[in-house]
XYZ file of N, CA and C in Angstrom:
774
model
N -98.913 -64.801 -76.783
C -97.755 -63.914 -76.767
C -96.501 -64.682 -77.158
N -96.392 -65.872 -76.564
C -95.227 -66.708 -76.879
C -95.204 -67.059 -78.353
N -96.397 -67.311 -78.956
C -96.469 -67.645 -80.373
C -96.061 -66.467 -81.237
N -96.395 -65.220 -80.808
C -96.010 -64.024 -81.568
C -94.508 -63.867 -81.588
N -93.850 -64.122 -80.411
C -92.390 -64.006 -80.343
C -91.724 -65.029 -81.262
N -92.277 -66.251 -81.282
C -91.696 -67.282 -82.145
C -91.843 -66.919 -83.621
N -92.996 -66.354 -83.990
C -93.221 -65.961 -85.378
C -92.279 -64.849 -85.780
N -92.081 -63.838 -84.869
C -91.177 -62.725 -85.157
C -89.752 -63.220 -85.298
N -89.347 -64.155 -84.431
C -87.994 -64.708 -84.495
C -87.770 -65.441 -85.805
N -88.775 -66.193 -86.247
C -88.656 -66.922 -87.511
C -88.540 -65.968 -88.679
N -89.296 -64.825 -88.618
C -89.252 -63.838 -89.689
C -87.881 -63.194 -89.776
N -87.298 -62.838 -88.612
C -85.963 -62.221 -88.589
C -84.924 -63.183 -89.139
N -85.037 -64.458 -88.738
C -84.079 -65.462 -89.227
C -84.164 -65.610 -90.738
N -85.386 -65.633 -91.268
C -85.564 -65.772 -92.718
C -84.989 -64.589 -93.463
N -85.194 -63.355 -92.920
C -84.656 -62.159 -93.565
C -83.132 -62.170 -93.547
N -82.569 -62.642 -92.410
C -81.104 -62.703 -92.294
C -80.524 -63.657 -93.319
N -81.158 -64.819 -93.474
C -80.687 -65.789 -94.455
C -80.804 -65.247 -95.870
N -81.889 -64.512 -96.129
C -82.074 -63.941 -97.465
C -80.997 -62.925 -97.773
N -80.653 -62.067 -96.791
C -79.592 -61.082 -96.990
C -78.244 -61.757 -97.188
N -78.000 -62.817 -96.431
C -76.729 -63.529 -96.563
C -76.597 -64.129 -97.953
N -77.718 -64.629 -98.466
C -77.682 -65.224 -99.793
C -77.388 -64.190 -100.855
N -77.765 -62.922 -100.624
C -77.521 -61.857 -101.592
C -76.180 -61.193 -101.390
N -75.400 -61.627 -100.422
C -74.070 -61.062 -100.237
C -73.987 -60.156 -99.044
N -74.983 -60.122 -98.211
C -74.898 -59.292 -97.009
C -75.670 -58.021 -97.189
N -75.993 -57.381 -96.118
C -76.839 -56.207 -96.214
C -76.151 -54.931 -95.888
N -74.826 -54.899 -95.713
C -74.228 -53.673 -95.221
C -73.462 -52.888 -96.233
N -73.182 -53.419 -97.461
C -72.226 -52.716 -98.291
C -72.780 -52.143 -99.557
N -73.969 -52.513 -99.989
C -74.483 -52.028 -101.255
C -73.570 -52.453 -102.398
N -73.403 -51.547 -103.399
C -72.562 -51.837 -104.555
C -71.077 -51.692 -104.256
N -70.734 -50.988 -103.169
C -69.335 -50.668 -102.899
C -68.722 -51.523 -101.806
N -69.444 -52.418 -101.225
C -68.882 -53.158 -100.106
C -69.478 -54.527 -100.009
N -69.352 -55.116 -98.844
C -69.887 -56.443 -98.615
C -68.986 -57.499 -99.206
N -69.502 -58.716 -99.237
C -68.701 -59.848 -99.693
C -69.059 -60.294 -101.100
N -69.871 -59.508 -101.822
C -70.280 -59.894 -103.167
C -69.092 -59.827 -104.116
N -68.877 -60.887 -104.963
C -67.785 -60.929 -105.922
C -68.316 -61.345 -107.289
N -67.843 -60.667 -108.319
C -68.218 -61.040 -109.675
C -67.433 -62.290 -110.081
N -68.081 -63.239 -110.751
C -67.349 -64.432 -111.185
C -66.280 -64.065 -112.203
N -65.101 -64.671 -112.092
C -64.007 -64.377 -113.025
C -64.260 -65.072 -114.356
N -63.835 -64.418 -115.440
C -63.988 -64.997 -116.775
C -62.864 -65.988 -117.026
N -63.183 -67.238 -117.321
C -62.115 -68.221 -117.538
C -61.285 -67.873 -118.761
N -59.993 -68.110 -118.675
C -59.096 -67.843 -119.795
C -59.255 -68.938 -120.842
N -59.524 -68.519 -122.060
C -59.695 -69.504 -123.129
C -58.380 -70.221 -123.381
N -58.396 -71.544 -123.466
C -57.150 -72.274 -123.718
C -56.588 -71.927 -125.086
N -55.283 -71.847 -125.170
C -54.621 -71.545 -126.435
C -54.570 -72.795 -127.292
N -55.178 -72.714 -128.453
C -55.178 -73.855 -129.365
C -53.963 -73.766 -130.280
N -53.103 -74.779 -130.285
C -51.931 -74.729 -131.169
C -52.362 -74.569 -132.625
N -51.648 -73.739 -133.359
C -51.964 -73.519 -134.762
C -51.574 -74.742 -135.576
N -52.550 -75.395 -136.147
C -52.269 -76.585 -136.938
C -51.658 -76.221 -138.279
N -50.991 -77.175 -138.918
C -50.403 -76.907 -140.231
C -51.473 -76.519 -141.241
N -51.173 -75.547 -142.064
C -52.086 -75.141 -143.121
C -51.608 -75.731 -144.441
N -52.429 -75.628 -145.447
C -52.070 -76.152 -146.758
C -52.829 -75.378 -147.820
N -52.550 -75.681 -149.073
C -53.257 -75.070 -150.194
C -53.755 -76.182 -151.105
N -54.848 -75.943 -151.827
C -55.309 -76.959 -152.780
C -54.342 -77.050 -153.953
N -54.337 -78.157 -154.662
C -53.433 -78.307 -155.809
C -53.612 -77.179 -156.822
N -52.503 -76.586 -157.229
C -52.532 -75.471 -158.175
C -52.694 -75.987 -159.604
N -53.532 -75.314 -160.363
C -53.746 -75.711 -161.760
C -52.926 -74.876 -162.736
N -52.369 -73.762 -162.258
C -51.535 -72.910 -163.106
C -50.378 -72.356 -162.286
N -49.280 -72.052 -162.959
C -48.140 -71.402 -162.320
C -47.555 -70.381 -163.290
N -46.783 -69.453 -162.751
C -46.095 -68.481 -163.595
C -45.084 -69.202 -164.480
N -45.026 -68.888 -165.765
C -44.057 -69.560 -166.645
C -42.635 -69.397 -166.117
N -41.800 -70.425 -166.235
C -40.428 -70.337 -165.740
C -39.579 -69.429 -166.622
N -38.403 -69.097 -166.144
C -37.517 -68.179 -166.870
C -36.489 -68.909 -167.728
N -36.565 -70.237 -167.815
C -35.597 -70.986 -168.606
C -35.728 -70.642 -170.090
N -34.603 -70.593 -170.778
C -34.610 -70.357 -172.220
C -35.227 -71.554 -172.936
N -35.733 -71.310 -174.129
C -36.403 -72.384 -174.870
C -35.446 -73.518 -175.226
N -34.146 -73.212 -175.325
C -33.157 -74.247 -175.647
C -32.570 -74.904 -174.407
N -32.987 -74.461 -173.228
C -32.465 -74.985 -171.962
C -33.163 -76.304 -171.633
N -32.387 -77.341 -171.341
C -32.965 -78.648 -171.008
C -33.852 -78.576 -169.774
N -33.620 -77.585 -168.931
C -34.434 -77.456 -167.721
C -35.889 -77.139 -168.050
N -36.126 -76.444 -169.153
C -37.502 -76.116 -169.527
C -38.289 -77.382 -169.843
N -37.681 -78.286 -170.595
C -38.357 -79.545 -170.917
C -38.613 -80.355 -169.650
N -37.643 -80.355 -168.731
C -37.811 -81.080 -167.469
C -38.938 -80.472 -166.653
N -38.950 -79.147 -166.551
C -39.997 -78.430 -165.812
C -41.377 -78.763 -166.372
N -41.511 -78.687 -167.694
C -42.809 -78.940 -168.322
C -43.242 -80.392 -168.150
N -42.294 -81.314 -168.223
C -42.640 -82.729 -168.092
C -43.118 -83.047 -166.679
N -42.432 -82.483 -165.680
C -42.847 -82.705 -164.289
C -44.243 -82.141 -164.054
N -44.463 -80.901 -164.468
C -45.756 -80.273 -164.209
C -46.879 -80.879 -165.037
N -46.577 -81.302 -166.250
C -47.601 -81.955 -167.061
C -48.109 -83.212 -166.365
N -47.182 -83.980 -165.825
C -47.589 -85.219 -165.169
C -48.335 -84.940 -163.868
N -47.843 -83.982 -163.091
C -48.499 -83.646 -161.831
C -49.912 -83.116 -162.072
N -50.097 -82.314 -163.101
C -51.427 -81.785 -163.397
C -52.380 -82.897 -163.817
N -51.893 -83.842 -164.596
C -52.751 -84.950 -165.010
C -53.114 -85.843 -163.833
N -52.222 -85.949 -162.863
C -52.525 -86.716 -161.653
C -53.442 -85.953 -160.709
N -53.449 -84.612 -160.837
C -54.276 -83.793 -159.963
C -53.617 -83.392 -158.667
N -52.267 -83.487 -158.595
C -51.575 -83.156 -157.348
C -50.980 -81.751 -157.354
N -51.182 -80.998 -158.436
C -50.791 -79.595 -158.440
C -49.479 -79.305 -159.139
N -49.454 -78.186 -159.864
C -48.243 -77.752 -160.566
C -47.265 -77.111 -159.591
N -45.994 -77.085 -159.974
C -44.930 -76.510 -159.149
C -44.431 -75.217 -159.777
N -44.086 -74.251 -158.943
C -43.545 -72.987 -159.440
C -42.026 -72.971 -159.285
N -41.374 -72.297 -160.205
C -39.917 -72.221 -160.204
C -39.415 -71.415 -159.009
N -38.321 -71.888 -158.402
C -37.649 -71.177 -157.319
C -36.194 -71.005 -157.736
N -35.780 -69.757 -157.959
C -34.426 -69.480 -158.448
C -33.349 -70.011 -157.504
N -33.589 -69.892 -156.197
C -32.594 -70.366 -155.231
C -32.448 -71.885 -155.303
N -33.557 -72.582 -155.516
C -33.484 -74.039 -155.655
C -32.800 -74.429 -156.961
N -32.982 -73.609 -158.009
C -32.229 -73.821 -159.256
C -30.727 -73.735 -158.984
N -30.333 -72.686 -158.292
C -28.914 -72.461 -158.002
C -28.341 -73.591 -157.161
N -29.095 -74.021 -156.147
C -28.630 -75.107 -155.287
C -28.497 -76.412 -156.070
N -29.467 -76.680 -156.956
C -29.415 -77.896 -157.766
C -28.198 -77.884 -158.684
N -27.914 -76.734 -159.290
C -26.775 -76.644 -160.198
C -25.454 -76.805 -159.446
N -25.368 -76.225 -158.251
C -24.151 -76.371 -157.444
C -23.931 -77.826 -157.050
N -25.022 -78.515 -156.697
C -24.878 -79.916 -156.302
C -24.521 -80.785 -157.503
N -25.053 -80.446 -158.683
C -24.675 -81.180 -159.888
C -23.174 -81.038 -160.143
N -22.650 -79.823 -159.956
C -21.208 -79.607 -160.127
C -20.414 -80.430 -159.123
N -20.904 -80.503 -157.887
C -20.253 -81.312 -156.852
C -20.244 -82.784 -157.267
N -21.379 -83.277 -157.755
C -21.457 -84.664 -158.195
C -20.453 -84.943 -159.311
N -20.387 -84.033 -160.262
C -19.535 -84.244 -161.428
C -18.058 -84.254 -161.062
N -17.613 -83.280 -160.277
C -16.192 -83.174 -159.973
C -15.721 -84.266 -159.020
N -16.636 -84.774 -158.181
C -16.253 -85.786 -157.192
C -16.705 -87.196 -157.562
N -17.414 -87.328 -158.690
C -17.996 -88.628 -159.069
C -18.769 -89.232 -157.900
N -19.483 -88.373 -157.213
C -20.285 -88.763 -156.050
C -21.722 -88.361 -156.356
N -22.591 -89.343 -156.579
C -23.918 -89.045 -157.110
C -25.031 -89.184 -156.073
N -24.677 -89.076 -154.806
C -25.682 -89.080 -153.754
C -26.253 -87.692 -153.538
N -27.069 -87.547 -152.504
C -27.697 -86.259 -152.202
C -26.869 -85.429 -151.221
N -26.134 -86.084 -150.334
C -25.331 -85.376 -149.333
C -23.967 -84.999 -149.900
N -23.356 -83.995 -149.281
C -22.009 -83.568 -149.649
C -21.093 -83.679 -148.437
N -19.801 -83.804 -148.697
C -18.809 -83.939 -147.635
C -17.957 -82.681 -147.586
N -17.912 -82.059 -146.418
C -17.136 -80.829 -146.246
C -15.674 -81.073 -146.611
N -15.089 -80.123 -147.322
C -13.697 -80.231 -147.726
C -13.512 -80.713 -149.149
N -14.545 -81.350 -149.711
C -14.451 -81.795 -151.096
C -14.738 -80.626 -152.038
N -14.197 -80.657 -153.262
C -14.430 -79.565 -154.214
C -15.923 -79.353 -154.474
N -16.339 -78.101 -154.458
C -17.724 -77.766 -154.755
C -18.683 -77.904 -153.594
N -18.169 -78.198 -152.398
C -19.045 -78.382 -151.231
C -19.796 -77.090 -150.910
N -21.118 -77.211 -150.690
C -21.924 -76.060 -150.265
C -22.740 -76.349 -149.014
N -23.020 -77.621 -148.724
C -23.800 -77.978 -147.546
C -23.982 -79.481 -147.484
N -24.181 -80.000 -146.282
C -24.268 -81.453 -146.113
C -25.502 -82.017 -146.802
N -26.683 -81.542 -146.428
C -27.930 -82.077 -146.980
C -28.482 -81.140 -148.046
N -29.447 -81.594 -148.850
C -30.086 -80.696 -149.811
C -30.683 -79.453 -149.161
N -31.163 -79.577 -147.918
C -31.674 -78.401 -147.214
C -30.543 -77.403 -146.973
N -29.405 -77.880 -146.483
C -28.256 -77.004 -146.246
C -27.778 -76.369 -147.548
N -27.769 -77.148 -148.607
C -27.335 -76.643 -149.909
C -28.269 -75.538 -150.406
N -29.575 -75.725 -150.193
C -30.554 -74.735 -150.644
C -30.424 -73.433 -149.860
N -30.289 -73.534 -148.541
C -30.146 -72.333 -147.712
C -28.869 -71.583 -148.087
N -27.792 -72.325 -148.362
C -26.532 -71.697 -148.772
C -26.685 -70.960 -150.095
N -27.625 -71.419 -150.928
C -27.854 -70.787 -152.229
C -28.827 -69.617 -152.142
N -29.342 -69.336 -150.942
C -30.234 -68.198 -150.761
C -31.687 -68.540 -150.547
N -32.028 -69.826 -150.452
C -33.416 -70.213 -150.191
C -33.779 -69.859 -148.754
N -35.049 -69.531 -148.511
C -35.463 -69.219 -147.147
C -35.382 -70.479 -146.289
N -35.084 -70.272 -145.018
C -34.800 -71.402 -144.135
C -36.051 -72.079 -143.587
N -37.187 -71.374 -143.546
C -38.397 -71.943 -142.948
C -39.210 -72.729 -143.979
N -38.616 -73.794 -144.486
C -39.290 -74.671 -145.433
C -38.616 -76.039 -145.404
N -39.276 -77.006 -146.037
C -38.718 -78.347 -146.185
C -38.187 -78.496 -147.603
N -37.035 -79.138 -147.733
C -36.400 -79.326 -149.035
C -36.177 -80.816 -149.284
N -36.563 -81.273 -150.471
C -36.298 -82.648 -150.894
C -35.544 -82.608 -152.217
N -34.984 -83.751 -152.601
C -34.166 -83.777 -153.815
C -34.218 -85.151 -154.475
N -34.238 -85.152 -155.801
C -34.044 -86.370 -156.584
C -32.935 -86.084 -157.587
N -32.183 -87.111 -157.958
C -31.106 -86.918 -158.927
C -30.915 -88.194 -159.728
N -30.321 -88.023 -160.918
C -30.147 -89.172 -161.803
C -28.997 -88.888 -162.758
N -28.306 -89.942 -163.169
C -27.221 -89.797 -164.138
C -27.769 -89.958 -165.552
N -28.717 -89.097 -165.882
C -29.333 -89.105 -167.207
C -30.037 -87.782 -167.425
N -29.955 -87.264 -168.647
C -30.677 -86.040 -168.976
C -32.178 -86.288 -169.034
N -32.571 -87.551 -169.240
C -33.991 -87.911 -169.311
C -34.442 -88.450 -167.954
N -34.192 -87.662 -166.937
C -34.361 -88.122 -165.561
C -35.817 -88.318 -165.162
N -36.732 -87.546 -165.714
C -38.123 -87.627 -165.271
C -38.701 -89.010 -165.549
N -38.413 -89.568 -166.723
C -38.873 -90.927 -167.018
C -38.290 -91.922 -166.027
N -37.028 -91.717 -165.671
C -36.390 -92.605 -164.703
C -37.074 -92.512 -163.348
N -37.415 -91.300 -162.929
C -38.074 -91.118 -161.634
C -39.455 -91.764 -161.627
N -40.159 -91.692 -162.732
C -41.485 -92.294 -162.805
C -41.428 -93.809 -162.662
N -40.292 -94.398 -163.026
C -40.146 -95.850 -162.973
C -39.634 -96.357 -161.640
N -39.440 -95.467 -160.681
C -38.944 -95.852 -159.363
C -39.986 -95.492 -158.317
N -40.312 -96.438 -157.444
C -41.371 -96.210 -156.458
C -41.100 -94.963 -155.630
N -39.904 -94.879 -155.049
C -39.620 -93.783 -154.125
C -39.418 -92.465 -154.859
N -38.795 -92.501 -156.036
C -38.643 -91.271 -156.802
C -39.993 -90.789 -157.331
N -40.857 -91.726 -157.718
C -42.195 -91.346 -158.170
C -42.959 -90.659 -157.046
N -42.835 -91.193 -155.844
C -43.492 -90.580 -154.691
C -42.952 -89.174 -154.453
N -41.624 -89.017 -154.538
C -41.022 -87.703 -154.330
C -41.417 -86.729 -155.430
N -41.606 -87.236 -156.635
C -41.940 -86.389 -157.781
C -43.371 -85.869 -157.706
N -44.264 -86.631 -157.073
C -45.696 -86.311 -157.117
C -46.285 -86.098 -155.730
N -45.483 -85.615 -154.797
C -45.953 -85.412 -153.429
C -46.530 -84.004 -153.263
N -46.474 -83.464 -152.034
C -47.170 -82.214 -151.706
C -46.307 -80.964 -151.840
N -45.160 -81.045 -152.509
C -44.303 -79.875 -152.670
C -44.986 -78.781 -153.487
N -44.430 -77.567 -153.388
C -44.992 -76.414 -154.098
C -44.007 -75.788 -155.079
N -42.704 -75.923 -154.805
C -41.692 -75.260 -155.620
C -40.711 -76.278 -156.182
N -39.984 -75.845 -157.209
C -39.038 -76.733 -157.878
C -37.829 -75.933 -158.346
N -36.670 -76.574 -158.295
C -35.440 -76.010 -158.840
C -34.707 -77.108 -159.586
N -34.217 -76.812 -160.786
C -33.714 -77.855 -161.678
C -32.307 -77.546 -162.170
N -31.488 -78.597 -162.260
C -30.217 -78.557 -162.989
C -30.207 -79.774 -163.903
N -29.970 -79.558 -165.188
C -29.967 -80.660 -166.149
C -28.940 -80.342 -167.230
N -27.755 -80.913 -167.080
C -26.669 -80.695 -168.042
C -25.620 -81.785 -167.862
N -24.775 -81.927 -168.861
C -23.659 -82.878 -168.797
C -24.124 -84.288 -168.434
N -25.295 -84.669 -168.942
C -25.872 -85.999 -168.692
C -26.111 -86.265 -167.212
N -26.332 -85.212 -166.456
C -26.690 -85.317 -165.044
C -27.937 -84.479 -164.792
N -28.721 -84.896 -163.811
C -29.965 -84.191 -163.503
C -30.164 -84.151 -161.992
N -30.405 -82.960 -161.460
C -30.708 -82.774 -160.034
C -31.947 -81.891 -159.938
N -32.927 -82.318 -159.158
C -34.145 -81.531 -158.961
C -34.390 -81.361 -157.468
N -34.562 -80.115 -157.044
C -34.915 -79.797 -155.662
C -36.392 -79.436 -155.576
N -37.019 -79.781 -154.457
C -38.419 -79.445 -154.205
C -38.538 -78.727 -152.865
N -39.547 -77.853 -152.744
C -39.759 -77.147 -151.491
C -41.209 -77.170 -151.045
N -41.430 -77.334 -149.734
C -42.744 -77.188 -149.109
C -42.678 -75.958 -148.219
N -43.470 -74.939 -148.555
C -43.414 -73.659 -147.858
C -44.661 -73.441 -147.002
N -45.838 -73.546 -147.595
C -47.088 -73.282 -146.881
C -47.305 -74.298 -145.765
N -47.524 -73.792 -144.549
C -47.774 -74.685 -143.426
C -46.614 -75.606 -143.123
N -45.387 -75.143 -143.388
C -44.214 -76.004 -143.188
C -44.127 -76.494 -141.743
N -44.427 -75.611 -140.790
C -44.443 -75.989 -139.372
C -43.147 -76.699 -138.976
N -42.046 -76.165 -139.471
C -40.737 -76.762 -139.234
C -39.889 -76.586 -140.479
N -38.727 -77.194 -140.497
C -37.851 -77.082 -141.655
C -36.833 -78.205 -141.626
N -36.226 -78.457 -142.789
C -35.203 -79.488 -142.848
C -35.205 -80.206 -144.172
N -34.571 -81.369 -144.192
C -34.416 -82.172 -145.397
C -35.499 -83.241 -145.438
N -36.319 -83.221 -146.486
C -37.382 -84.203 -146.638
C -38.708 -83.532 -146.933
N -39.710 -84.341 -147.263
C -41.052 -83.836 -147.530
C -41.976 -84.259 -146.397
N -42.594 -83.308 -145.688
C -43.528 -83.674 -144.620
C -44.848 -84.151 -145.213
N -45.639 -84.834 -144.411
C -46.957 -85.264 -144.881
C -47.979 -84.145 -144.766
N -47.649 -83.079 -144.051
C -48.561 -81.953 -143.880
C -48.097 -80.777 -144.749
N -48.959 -79.758 -144.836
C -48.596 -78.535 -145.541
C -48.496 -78.732 -147.041
N -48.082 -77.658 -147.723
C -47.919 -77.728 -149.165
C -49.246 -77.888 -149.884
N -49.231 -78.598 -150.993
C -50.438 -78.837 -151.782
C -51.083 -80.145 -151.323
N -52.312 -80.044 -150.847
C -52.996 -81.212 -150.301
C -54.293 -81.484 -151.062
N -54.547 -82.760 -151.328
C -55.822 -83.172 -151.900
C -56.904 -83.115 -150.826
N -58.157 -83.074 -151.246
C -59.251 -83.157 -150.286
C -59.307 -84.573 -149.721
N -60.031 -84.736 -148.620
C -60.090 -86.032 -147.957
C -60.721 -87.113 -148.826
N -61.573 -86.713 -149.761
C -62.267 -87.701 -150.589
C -61.598 -87.902 -151.951
N -60.535 -87.142 -152.228
C -59.863 -87.246 -153.526
C -58.719 -88.254 -153.454
N -58.309 -88.746 -154.600
C -57.156 -89.634 -154.656
C -56.449 -89.432 -155.987
N -55.175 -89.813 -156.029
C -54.374 -89.712 -157.245
C -53.757 -91.070 -157.529
N -53.493 -91.351 -158.793
C -52.909 -92.636 -159.142
C -51.905 -92.465 -160.277
N -51.032 -93.448 -160.403
C -50.022 -93.455 -161.448
C -49.805 -94.894 -161.889
N -49.645 -95.173 -163.189
C -49.577 -94.225 -164.302
C -50.943 -93.651 -164.655
N -50.932 -92.611 -165.474
C -52.159 -91.924 -165.849
C -52.533 -92.269 -167.284
N -53.816 -92.325 -167.551
C -54.327 -92.538 -168.909
C -53.751 -93.789 -169.569
N -53.434 -94.805 -168.774
C -52.901 -96.035 -169.328
C -51.526 -95.894 -169.930
N -50.853 -94.787 -169.618
C -49.542 -94.527 -170.205
C -48.497 -95.452 -169.598
N -47.580 -95.939 -170.427
C -46.504 -96.802 -169.962
C -45.214 -96.002 -169.919
N -44.471 -96.143 -168.830
C -43.232 -95.401 -168.681
C -42.054 -96.192 -169.230
N -40.917 -95.537 -169.221
C -39.667 -96.223 -169.494
C -39.384 -96.365 -170.976
N -38.403 -97.184 -171.263
C -37.936 -97.391 -172.620
C -38.804 -98.446 -173.298
N -39.663 -98.024 -174.207
C -40.562 -98.964 -174.868
C -39.780 -99.994 -175.685
N -38.667 -99.546 -176.292
C -37.867 -100.474 -177.074
C -37.323 -101.580 -176.184
N -36.822 -101.186 -174.994
C -36.311 -102.178 -174.050
C -37.412 -103.153 -173.655
N -38.611 -102.623 -173.436
C -39.717 -103.481 -173.032
C -40.084 -104.460 -174.139
N -40.119 -103.982 -175.394
C -40.439 -104.869 -176.505
C -39.367 -105.948 -176.665
N -38.092 -105.532 -176.537
C -37.009 -106.500 -176.635
C -37.102 -107.531 -175.515
N -37.443 -107.062 -174.307
C -37.566 -107.970 -173.173
C -38.663 -108.986 -173.416
N -39.760 -108.556 -174.023
C -40.853 -109.480 -174.303
C -40.401 -110.570 -175.271
N -39.625 -110.160 -176.300
C -39.159 -111.159 -177.259
C -38.230 -112.162 -176.584
N -37.359 -111.651 -175.697
C -36.443 -112.535 -174.978
C -37.218 -113.500 -174.097
N -38.263 -112.985 -173.430
C -39.028 -113.817 -172.512
C -39.739 -114.955 -173.231
N -40.071 -114.749 -174.492
C -40.727 -115.824 -175.227
C -39.766 -116.990 -175.478
N -38.448 -116.691 -175.396
C -37.476 -117.725 -175.716
C -36.743 -118.247 -174.491
N -36.965 -117.630 -173.348
C -36.180 -117.996 -172.177
C -37.059 -118.429 -171.025
N -36.437 -119.162 -170.122
C -37.081 -119.589 -168.889
C -35.975 -119.709 -167.849
N -36.173 -119.284 -166.617
C -37.406 -118.745 -166.039
C -37.652 -117.300 -166.454
N -38.787 -116.718 -166.023
C -39.105 -115.335 -166.357
C -38.034 -114.370 -165.859
N -37.861 -113.282 -166.602
C -36.894 -112.254 -166.238
C -37.602 -111.099 -165.535
N -36.802 -110.248 -164.896
C -37.342 -109.051 -164.263
C -37.404 -107.948 -165.302
N -38.600 -107.443 -165.594
C -38.779 -106.373 -166.568
C -39.723 -105.340 -165.978
N -39.765 -104.122 -166.550
C -40.731 -103.132 -166.061
C -42.141 -103.662 -166.228
N -42.938 -103.579 -165.171
C -44.313 -104.061 -165.250
C -45.188 -103.036 -165.930
N -46.417 -103.426 -166.240
C -47.345 -102.494 -166.880
C -47.750 -101.362 -165.954
N -47.553 -101.540 -164.640
C -47.895 -100.462 -163.715
C -46.941 -99.303 -163.866
N -45.725 -99.572 -164.339
C -44.765 -98.508 -164.573
C -44.113 -97.963 -163.333
N -44.523 -98.388 -162.135
C -43.979 -97.795 -160.924
C -43.117 -98.763 -160.132
N -42.985 -100.006 -160.586
C -42.141 -100.937 -159.874
C -41.770 -102.092 -160.794
N -40.828 -102.898 -160.367
C -40.411 -104.053 -161.139
C -41.050 -105.303 -160.563
N -41.523 -106.176 -161.436
C -42.123 -107.422 -160.991
C -41.503 -108.584 -161.756
N -41.503 -109.735 -161.136
C -41.083 -110.936 -161.839
C -42.325 -111.538 -162.485
N -42.441 -111.370 -163.783
C -43.598 -111.877 -164.498
C -43.209 -112.100 -165.952
N -43.824 -113.042 -166.658
C -43.396 -113.352 -168.015
C -43.734 -112.275 -169.029
N -44.900 -111.656 -168.913
C -45.305 -110.652 -169.891
C -46.235 -109.651 -169.234
N -46.337 -108.459 -169.829
C -47.302 -107.473 -169.351
C -48.649 -107.749 -169.987
């Protein structure tokens, strides 16, 4: 008899534990302590900068055939396409900003990129400010190169930093080229993820991870060939070696000959 009571007690205890494990036996679907597990909130992933592959074609610019800006536009894009870094499309607002800054440079004999408030022709401190004042959208990055020569593209190719600015990840271009002065604005719009003066390393036209670009292209030599030939003749007669454009075309080296 005692063994039967112990067995019954053990059975009741086991049933009680089983009910407790299922959430209790008194409430069914509408009661008891049973709770559905909450769905965890997915963490918000910050939107990373986007980009576009290098463009192989662009809409033809609106410059007249006799306009020096057309030759500048074609020369820039021809070189960028051969390097594989993508063609640039014309931006009217960047054209306007470049022309205004060229006027500022001319009237003030100030050939930098920034402007000083109160001086004739002032439109904005930095090239970004100048572009926005000319009607460019504010959510982009703006860069600028300038030169006191109508043949500015060759000059930019011969300078390390200007060459980098000329062939970076920008997408748009605005040009002023007159009165022996040249100003070119660039814009990065896609994936800008910010705005201001300068070219970011993200966004714009990006090469694939396995691609690379180099300059000069096709063994082409930049700069004034006549000057280079004259320099070579001088170097044959002089010592020590002079500083002349190197065969790389992107920097100056102290070397006797190319």
